[in-house]
XYZ file of C-alpha atoms in Angstrom:
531
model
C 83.310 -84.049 95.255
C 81.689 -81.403 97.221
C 85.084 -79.458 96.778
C 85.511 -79.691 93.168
C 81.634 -78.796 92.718
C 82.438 -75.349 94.708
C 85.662 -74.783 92.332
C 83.692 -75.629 89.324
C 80.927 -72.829 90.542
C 83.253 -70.366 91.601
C 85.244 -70.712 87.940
C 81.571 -70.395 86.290
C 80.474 -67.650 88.258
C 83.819 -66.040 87.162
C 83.596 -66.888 83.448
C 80.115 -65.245 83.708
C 81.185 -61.828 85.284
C 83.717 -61.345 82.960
C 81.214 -62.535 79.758
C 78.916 -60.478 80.993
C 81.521 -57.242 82.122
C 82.536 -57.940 78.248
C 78.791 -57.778 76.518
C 78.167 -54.594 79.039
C 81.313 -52.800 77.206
C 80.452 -54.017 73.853
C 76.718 -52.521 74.417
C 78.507 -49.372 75.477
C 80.723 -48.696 72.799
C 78.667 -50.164 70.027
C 77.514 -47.001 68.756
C 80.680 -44.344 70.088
C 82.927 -42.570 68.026
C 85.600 -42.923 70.604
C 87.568 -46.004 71.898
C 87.780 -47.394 75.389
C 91.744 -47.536 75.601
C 90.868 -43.096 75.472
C 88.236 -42.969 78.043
C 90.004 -44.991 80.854
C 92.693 -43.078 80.355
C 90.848 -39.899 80.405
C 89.198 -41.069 83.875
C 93.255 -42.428 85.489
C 94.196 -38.429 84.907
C 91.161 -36.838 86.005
C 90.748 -39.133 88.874
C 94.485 -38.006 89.441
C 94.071 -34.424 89.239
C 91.095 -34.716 91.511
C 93.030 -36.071 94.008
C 92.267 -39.676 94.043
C 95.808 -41.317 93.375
C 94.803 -45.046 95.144
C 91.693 -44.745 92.944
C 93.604 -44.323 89.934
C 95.868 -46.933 90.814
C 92.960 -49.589 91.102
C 91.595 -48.230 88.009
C 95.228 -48.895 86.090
C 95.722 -52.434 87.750
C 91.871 -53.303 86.911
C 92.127 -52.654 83.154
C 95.373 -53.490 82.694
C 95.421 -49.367 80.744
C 98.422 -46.992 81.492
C 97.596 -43.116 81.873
C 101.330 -43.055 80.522
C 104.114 -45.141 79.793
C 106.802 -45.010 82.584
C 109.227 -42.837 81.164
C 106.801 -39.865 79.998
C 105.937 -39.696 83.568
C 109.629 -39.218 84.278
C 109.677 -36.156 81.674
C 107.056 -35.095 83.370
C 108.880 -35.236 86.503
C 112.122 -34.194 85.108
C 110.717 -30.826 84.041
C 108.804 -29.702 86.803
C 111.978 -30.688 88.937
C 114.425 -28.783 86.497
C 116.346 -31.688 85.841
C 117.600 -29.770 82.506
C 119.974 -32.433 81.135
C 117.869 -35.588 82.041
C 114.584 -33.672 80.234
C 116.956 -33.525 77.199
C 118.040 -37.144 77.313
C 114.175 -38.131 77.108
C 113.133 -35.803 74.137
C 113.570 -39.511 72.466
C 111.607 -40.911 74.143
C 108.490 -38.427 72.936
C 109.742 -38.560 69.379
C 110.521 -34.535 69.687
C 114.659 -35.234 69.831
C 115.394 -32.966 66.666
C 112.714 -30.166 66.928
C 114.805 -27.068 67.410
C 111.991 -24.824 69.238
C 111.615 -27.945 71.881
C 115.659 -27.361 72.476
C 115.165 -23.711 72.901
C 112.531 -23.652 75.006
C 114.356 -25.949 77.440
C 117.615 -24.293 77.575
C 115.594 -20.614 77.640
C 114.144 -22.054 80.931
C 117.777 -22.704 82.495
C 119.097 -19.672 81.253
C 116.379 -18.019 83.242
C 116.806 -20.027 86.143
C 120.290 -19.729 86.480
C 120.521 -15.785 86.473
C 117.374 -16.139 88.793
C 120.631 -18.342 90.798
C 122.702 -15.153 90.604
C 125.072 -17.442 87.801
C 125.489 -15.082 85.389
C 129.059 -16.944 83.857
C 126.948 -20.307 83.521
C 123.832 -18.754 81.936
C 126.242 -16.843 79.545
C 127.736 -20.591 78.969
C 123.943 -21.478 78.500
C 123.256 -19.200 75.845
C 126.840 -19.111 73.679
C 127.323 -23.156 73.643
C 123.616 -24.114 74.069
C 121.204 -21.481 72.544
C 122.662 -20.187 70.069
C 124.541 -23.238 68.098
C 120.833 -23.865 67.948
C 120.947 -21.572 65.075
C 117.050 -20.765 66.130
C 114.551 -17.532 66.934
C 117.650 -15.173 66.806
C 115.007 -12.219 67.847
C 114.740 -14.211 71.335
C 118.173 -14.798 72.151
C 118.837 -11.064 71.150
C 116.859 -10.004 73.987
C 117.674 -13.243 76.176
C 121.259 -11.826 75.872
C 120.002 -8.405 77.097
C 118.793 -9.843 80.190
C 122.332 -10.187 81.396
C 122.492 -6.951 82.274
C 119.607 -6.272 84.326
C 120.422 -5.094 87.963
C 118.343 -7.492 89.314
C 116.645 -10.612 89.489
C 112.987 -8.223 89.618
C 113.992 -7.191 86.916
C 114.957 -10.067 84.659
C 111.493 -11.447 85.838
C 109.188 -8.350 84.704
C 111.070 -7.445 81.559
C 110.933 -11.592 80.382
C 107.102 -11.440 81.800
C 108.825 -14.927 83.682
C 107.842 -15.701 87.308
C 110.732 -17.636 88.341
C 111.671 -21.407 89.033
C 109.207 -21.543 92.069
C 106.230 -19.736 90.068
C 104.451 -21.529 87.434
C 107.015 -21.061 84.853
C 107.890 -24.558 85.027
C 104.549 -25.960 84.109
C 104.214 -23.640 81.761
C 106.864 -24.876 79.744
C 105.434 -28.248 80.440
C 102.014 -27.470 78.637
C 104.197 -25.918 76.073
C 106.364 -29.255 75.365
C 103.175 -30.724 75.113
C 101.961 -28.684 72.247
C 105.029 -30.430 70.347
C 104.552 -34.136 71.471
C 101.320 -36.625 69.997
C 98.719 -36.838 72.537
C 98.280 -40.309 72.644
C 102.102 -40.204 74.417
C 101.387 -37.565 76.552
C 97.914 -36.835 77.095
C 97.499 -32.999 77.730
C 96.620 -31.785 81.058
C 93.525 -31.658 82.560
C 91.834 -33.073 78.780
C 88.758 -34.263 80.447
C 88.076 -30.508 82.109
C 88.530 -29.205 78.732
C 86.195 -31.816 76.961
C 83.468 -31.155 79.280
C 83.616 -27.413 78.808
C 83.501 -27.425 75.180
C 80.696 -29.342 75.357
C 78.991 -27.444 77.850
C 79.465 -24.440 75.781
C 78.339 -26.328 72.073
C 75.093 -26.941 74.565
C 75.025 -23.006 75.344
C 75.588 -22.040 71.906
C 72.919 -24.667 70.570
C 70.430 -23.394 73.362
C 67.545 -21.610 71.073
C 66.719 -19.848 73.863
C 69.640 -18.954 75.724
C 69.966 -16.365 77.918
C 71.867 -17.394 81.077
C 74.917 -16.492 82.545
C 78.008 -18.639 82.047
C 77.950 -20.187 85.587
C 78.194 -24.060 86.854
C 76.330 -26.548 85.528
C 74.770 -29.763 85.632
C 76.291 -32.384 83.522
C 73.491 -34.939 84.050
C 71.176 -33.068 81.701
C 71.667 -31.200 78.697
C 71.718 -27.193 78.537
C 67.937 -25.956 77.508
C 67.183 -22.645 78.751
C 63.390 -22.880 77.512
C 61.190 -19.858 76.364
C 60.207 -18.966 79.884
C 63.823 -17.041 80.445
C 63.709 -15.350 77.572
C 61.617 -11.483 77.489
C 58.224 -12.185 74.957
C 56.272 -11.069 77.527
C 54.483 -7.542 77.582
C 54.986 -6.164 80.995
C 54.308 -2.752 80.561
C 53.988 0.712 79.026
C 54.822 3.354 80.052
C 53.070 6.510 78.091
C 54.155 9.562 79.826
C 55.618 10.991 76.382
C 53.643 13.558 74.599
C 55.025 12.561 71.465
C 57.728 10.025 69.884
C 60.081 8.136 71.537
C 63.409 8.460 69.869
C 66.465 6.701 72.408
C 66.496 4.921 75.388
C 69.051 3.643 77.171
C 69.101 1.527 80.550
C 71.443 2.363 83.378
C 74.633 0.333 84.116
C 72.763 -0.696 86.980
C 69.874 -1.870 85.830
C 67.685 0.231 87.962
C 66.182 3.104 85.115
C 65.535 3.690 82.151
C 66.454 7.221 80.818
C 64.478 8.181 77.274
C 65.009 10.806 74.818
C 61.667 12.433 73.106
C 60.406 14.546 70.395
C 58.423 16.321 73.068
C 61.776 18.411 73.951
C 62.142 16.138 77.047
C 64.595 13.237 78.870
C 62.970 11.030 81.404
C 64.080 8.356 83.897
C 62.106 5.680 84.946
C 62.454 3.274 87.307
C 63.166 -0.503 86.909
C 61.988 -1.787 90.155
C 60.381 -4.827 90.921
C 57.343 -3.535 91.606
C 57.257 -0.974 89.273
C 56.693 -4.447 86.875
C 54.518 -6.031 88.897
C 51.408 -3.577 89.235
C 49.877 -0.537 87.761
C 49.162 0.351 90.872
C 52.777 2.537 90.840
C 51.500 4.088 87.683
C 51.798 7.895 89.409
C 55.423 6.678 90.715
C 57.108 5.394 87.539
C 58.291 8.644 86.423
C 61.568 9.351 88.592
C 62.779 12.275 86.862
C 61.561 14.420 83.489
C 64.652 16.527 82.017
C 63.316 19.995 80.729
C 65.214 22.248 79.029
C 65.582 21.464 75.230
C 64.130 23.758 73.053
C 63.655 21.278 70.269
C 63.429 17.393 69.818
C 65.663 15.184 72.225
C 67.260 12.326 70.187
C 69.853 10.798 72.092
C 70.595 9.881 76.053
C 73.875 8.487 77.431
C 74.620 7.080 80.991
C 78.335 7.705 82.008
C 79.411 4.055 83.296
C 78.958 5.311 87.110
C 75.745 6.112 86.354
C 76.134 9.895 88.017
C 75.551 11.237 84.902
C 73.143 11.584 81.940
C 73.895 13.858 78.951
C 71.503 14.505 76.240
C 71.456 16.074 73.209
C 68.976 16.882 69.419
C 67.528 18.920 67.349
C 68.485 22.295 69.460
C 72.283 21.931 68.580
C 72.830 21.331 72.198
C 74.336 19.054 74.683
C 72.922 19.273 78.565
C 75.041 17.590 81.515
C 72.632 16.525 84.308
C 73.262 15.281 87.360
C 71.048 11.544 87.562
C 69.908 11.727 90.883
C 68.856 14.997 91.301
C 68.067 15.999 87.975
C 70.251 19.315 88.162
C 71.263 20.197 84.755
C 75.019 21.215 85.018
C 76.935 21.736 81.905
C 74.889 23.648 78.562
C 77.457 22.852 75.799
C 76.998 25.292 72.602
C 79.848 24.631 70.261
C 77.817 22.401 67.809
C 76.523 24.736 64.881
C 73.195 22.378 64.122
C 71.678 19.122 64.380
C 73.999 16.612 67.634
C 73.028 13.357 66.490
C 74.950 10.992 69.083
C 76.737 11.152 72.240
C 78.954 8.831 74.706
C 80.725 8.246 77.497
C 84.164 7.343 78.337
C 85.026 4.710 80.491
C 86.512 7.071 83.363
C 83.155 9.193 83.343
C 85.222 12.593 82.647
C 85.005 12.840 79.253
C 82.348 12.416 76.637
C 82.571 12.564 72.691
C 79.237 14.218 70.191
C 78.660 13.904 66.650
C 76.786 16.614 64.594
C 75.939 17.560 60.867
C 78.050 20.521 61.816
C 80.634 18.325 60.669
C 82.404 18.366 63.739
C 82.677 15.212 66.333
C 83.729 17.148 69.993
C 85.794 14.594 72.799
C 84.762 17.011 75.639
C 85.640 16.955 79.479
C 83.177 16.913 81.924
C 84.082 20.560 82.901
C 82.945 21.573 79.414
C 86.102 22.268 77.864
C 86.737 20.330 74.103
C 89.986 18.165 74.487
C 89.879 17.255 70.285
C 87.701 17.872 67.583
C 87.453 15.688 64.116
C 86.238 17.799 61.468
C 85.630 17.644 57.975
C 82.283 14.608 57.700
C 78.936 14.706 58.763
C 78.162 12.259 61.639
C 75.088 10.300 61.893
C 76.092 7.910 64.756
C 79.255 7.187 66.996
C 80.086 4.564 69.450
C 82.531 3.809 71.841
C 84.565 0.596 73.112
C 83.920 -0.195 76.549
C 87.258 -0.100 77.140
C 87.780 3.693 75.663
C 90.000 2.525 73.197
C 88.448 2.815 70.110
C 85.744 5.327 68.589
C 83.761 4.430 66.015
C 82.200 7.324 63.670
C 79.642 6.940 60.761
C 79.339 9.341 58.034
C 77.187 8.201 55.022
C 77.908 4.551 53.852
C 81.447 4.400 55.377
C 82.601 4.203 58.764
C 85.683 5.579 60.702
C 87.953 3.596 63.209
C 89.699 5.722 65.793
C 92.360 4.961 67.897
C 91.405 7.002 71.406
C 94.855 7.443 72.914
C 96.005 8.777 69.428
C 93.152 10.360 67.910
C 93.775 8.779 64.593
C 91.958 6.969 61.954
C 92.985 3.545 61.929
C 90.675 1.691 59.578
C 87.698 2.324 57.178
C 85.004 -0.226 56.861
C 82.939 0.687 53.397
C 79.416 -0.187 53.540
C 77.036 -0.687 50.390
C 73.949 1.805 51.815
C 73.798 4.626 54.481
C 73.949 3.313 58.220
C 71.461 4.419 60.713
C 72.954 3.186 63.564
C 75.885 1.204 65.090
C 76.903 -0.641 68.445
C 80.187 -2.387 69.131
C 80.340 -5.539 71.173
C 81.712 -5.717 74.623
C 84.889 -7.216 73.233
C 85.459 -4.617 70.919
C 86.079 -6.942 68.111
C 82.530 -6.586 66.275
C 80.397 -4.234 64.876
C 76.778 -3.929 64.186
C 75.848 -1.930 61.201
C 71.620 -1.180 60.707
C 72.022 0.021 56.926
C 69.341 1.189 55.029
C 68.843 -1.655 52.227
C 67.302 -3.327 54.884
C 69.993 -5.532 56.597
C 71.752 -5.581 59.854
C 75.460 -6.522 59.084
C 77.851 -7.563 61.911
C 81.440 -6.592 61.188
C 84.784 -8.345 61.938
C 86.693 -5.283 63.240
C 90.069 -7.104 62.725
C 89.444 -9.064 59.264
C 87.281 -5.575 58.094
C 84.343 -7.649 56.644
C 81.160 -8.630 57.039
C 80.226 -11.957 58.663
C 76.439 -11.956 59.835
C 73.430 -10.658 58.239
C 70.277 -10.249 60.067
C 67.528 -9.758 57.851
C 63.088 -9.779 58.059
C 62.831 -6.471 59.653
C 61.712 -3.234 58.211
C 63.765 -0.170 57.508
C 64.543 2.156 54.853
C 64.916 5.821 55.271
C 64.413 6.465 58.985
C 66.941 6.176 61.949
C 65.955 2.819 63.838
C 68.798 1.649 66.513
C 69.855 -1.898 67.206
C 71.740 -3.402 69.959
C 72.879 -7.065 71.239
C 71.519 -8.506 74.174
C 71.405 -11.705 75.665
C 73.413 -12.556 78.971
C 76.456 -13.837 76.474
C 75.576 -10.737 73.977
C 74.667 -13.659 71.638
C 71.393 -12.194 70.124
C 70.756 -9.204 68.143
C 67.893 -7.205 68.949
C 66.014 -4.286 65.978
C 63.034 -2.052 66.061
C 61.535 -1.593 62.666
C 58.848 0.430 60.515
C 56.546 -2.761 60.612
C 56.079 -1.136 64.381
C 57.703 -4.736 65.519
C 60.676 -5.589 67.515
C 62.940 -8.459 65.840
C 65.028 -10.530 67.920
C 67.784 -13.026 66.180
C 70.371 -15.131 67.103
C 73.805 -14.097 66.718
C 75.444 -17.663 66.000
C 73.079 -18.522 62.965
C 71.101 -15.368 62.008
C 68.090 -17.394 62.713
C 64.900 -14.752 63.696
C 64.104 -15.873 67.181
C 61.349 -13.494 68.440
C 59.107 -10.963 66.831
C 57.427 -8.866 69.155
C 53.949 -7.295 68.500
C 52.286 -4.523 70.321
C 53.337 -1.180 69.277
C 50.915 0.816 66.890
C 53.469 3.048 65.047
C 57.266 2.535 63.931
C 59.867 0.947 66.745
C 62.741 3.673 66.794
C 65.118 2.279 69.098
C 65.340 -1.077 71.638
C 67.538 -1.782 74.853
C 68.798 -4.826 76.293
C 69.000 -4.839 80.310
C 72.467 -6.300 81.256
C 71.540 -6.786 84.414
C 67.973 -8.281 84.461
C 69.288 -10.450 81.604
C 65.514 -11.071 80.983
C 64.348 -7.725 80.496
C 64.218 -5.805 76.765
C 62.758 -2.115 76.171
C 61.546 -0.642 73.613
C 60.641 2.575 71.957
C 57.710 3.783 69.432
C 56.439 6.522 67.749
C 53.677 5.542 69.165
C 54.600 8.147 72.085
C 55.319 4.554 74.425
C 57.842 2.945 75.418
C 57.293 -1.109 76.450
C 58.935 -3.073 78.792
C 59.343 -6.589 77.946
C 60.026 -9.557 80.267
């Protein structure tokens, strides 16, 4: 009796693990867009990948759920083995059996692999009975053919950009198979990773407040920068100007701040810690004043090694200085009135200006002009940090250069004069301060207009805006309401307006490097440092 009473218990106690293991999933799935059959199988490959095979096992056995049916995981194998004609006799098996670019990919890979073999009669057997009965992507097996000529296996690799049987050519092709096959027969590789990432950056992108680097983190709490990260905060002004404040522009370092004046002068401040953190360095913050201009100074460029500053204005004249010791060496003269903008090149030898003159000068450091555009009036220029591309404006319509060339490319046509431009790190966008009032970012490569950033004040003077934010993701405008407007880049939506200047915001600067940190500049003769 005693016996049977234990076997009754122990068959209860089972019956109520299992009822209540079965009410735990129901309560977990009740309100998921996503089924449990997905998820275990999600956690068998990532539990996998990670290393944990016996883990996975128990995890299979326990729910009775396959990552992947027996003879997927022997494509799988098959492929990454080379097993050419047993991958072929499985395409079946994945429902892919009659798609011709599955074929050729396959039989590209062992023609690769077998003049990486030194078998040029078999490859040549490869791509007469195998490739091209295919009847498929003739262009490829043009130059597949012209492979068989090559000297050497070095150079079959580089010219088919193909790293050989032991590389990761092999998995490649895998993840390209996949592409072709429904993922609930072969789940992609590393899915979960990818999940988690996109989510990660939907958080980032949803963050009001962002302004973090893309770097690890948690996934136990969602992403929420907060409003303490983000510069709202006055931290200080700096008022050695004797008049406006036309340009700034911080340092690839981070460490100064160079700005260009109506009072005929450049300066270069210092970004220092404790330069923000007391007046006391008041008599310090000023680490270098650039006289020489004999008229207003409306533009200052940092080449990217920071060795250099050149600035230019209302004297027709360009000045090369040396940043650290303040040495002005070039005096360029060709420009016949007004420069309005000037920048760098990425390898810090050569520089292009803009001018009414109607000339735009690409100039090497020595002083000598390299090309010259003629024929417009340029208000503003800007160049891709790669040194690609130049960008010119000239009324409502702006000019796309190809650097290496020194052609036009592409016109984008605006509908009222632009002030100002700035191209985004990638190079693919534009942003346009026109005159009606509107800050338009550009598509480069579809040539239209896909943001509009609107709230701020500006009409017939020249106010510059920038992006900022550690992804570039906000846009950032002084304005003639003597405010500095901050919006988000993803939905146009007006973050931050920042108060404190008495007369007209000219210009505003984003530091790259103290992601935190904003400047801007007044014609209230100040320039503010926000953090």
């Amino acid at each position: 009796m005693r016996a049977n009473e234990q076997n009754n218990r122990a068959t209860t106690n089972g019956s109520n693990a299992t009822a209540q293991r079965s009410s735990q999933e129901i309560e977990f799935y009740a309100d998921s867009l996503f089924q449990k059959e997905e998820v275990v199988r999600l956690l068998i490959q990532t539990l996998n990948d990670l290393g944990y095979r016996e883990s996975s096992s128990t995890l299979e056995k326990e729910t009775g759920i396959e990552f992947e049916s027996e003879k997927v995981s022997i494509f799988r194998t098959r492929v990454l083995e080379g097993n050419w004609g047993e991958v072929e006799k499985l395409l079946p098996v994945l429902n892919i059996e009659d798609n011709p670019n599955v074929l050729f990919l396959i039989r590209q890979q062992k023609f690769l692999e077998l003049l990486e073999s030194k078998l040029p009669h078999e490859a040549l057997h490869t791509l007469q009975l195998e490739l091209t009965t295919l009847d498929h992507n003739v262009e490829r097996r043009h130059f597949l053919s012209s492979l068989l000529v090559c000297s050497s296996v070095d150079e079959i690799k580089a010219k088919a950009n193909w790293d050989g049987a032991s590389g990761n050519s092999r998995q490649i092709l895998l993840d390209e198979l996949q592409k072709h096959v429904s993922p609930s027969v072969m789940l992609p590789r590393r899915r979960l990773r990818a999940l988690l990432n996109q989510a990660m950056a939907y958080q980032r992108k949803e963050c009001f407040y962002h302004n973090e680097p893309e770097t690890v983190q948690s996934l136990f709490a969602d992403h929420n920068c907060g409003r303490s990260k983000f510069p709202s905060t006055l931290a200080y002004v700096i008022e050695d100007h004797t008049d406006e404040v036309w340009h700034i522009a911080f340092s690839n370092s981070g460490r100064f701040l160079a700005s260009a004046s109506k009072d005929h002068t450049a300066k270069v401040w210092s970004i220092e810690v404790p330069f923000l953190a007391s007046s006391k360095h008041q008599s310090h913050q000023t680490v270098l004043t650039l006289s020489g201009h004999t008229d207003s100074v409306s533009y200052v460029a940092w080449s990217q090694n920071d060795m250099y500053l050149l600035t230019c204005g209302n004297d027709k004249v360009i000045r090369l200085w040396d940043s650290q010791s303040g040495n002005c060496l070039k005096v360029l003269t060709r420009h016949s009135s007004s420069v309005s903008a000037c920048a760098w090149l990425p390898d810090n030898q050569h520089f292009i200006t803009s001018s009414s003159d109607k000339c735009t000068f690409l100039w090497n450091i020595d002083g000598t002009v390299v090309h010259r555009w003629s024929g417009f009036v340029a208000s503003d220029l800007s160049i891709s940090r790669n040194g690609s591309l130049l960008v010119i404006v000239t009324g409502d319509k702006i000019c796309l250069y190809d650097l290496h060339t020194k052609q036009e490319i592409n016109q984008l046509q605006e509908s009222a004069g632009v002030a100002s431009i700035a191209i985004s790190n990638d190079g693919n966008y534009l942003l346009c301060s026109v005159s009606c009032q509107e800050i338009h970012l550009w598509d480069m490569m579809e040539r239209r207009i896909i943001k509009r950033f609107t709230g701020y004040k500006q009409s017939k003077f020249v106010i510059r805006s920038c992006f900022g934010g550690a992804d570039m993701n906000y846009v950032i405008s002084g304005s003639e309401d003597f405010n500095v407007y901050i919006w988000r880049l993803e939905d146009e939506a007006l973050t931050k307006v920042l108060s404190g200047h008495t007369k007209m915001v000219n210009a505003v600067c984003w530091n790259s490097v103290h992601g935190s940190m904003l400047a801007s500049a007044s014609d209230d003769r100040t320039i503010r440092i926000w953090v």
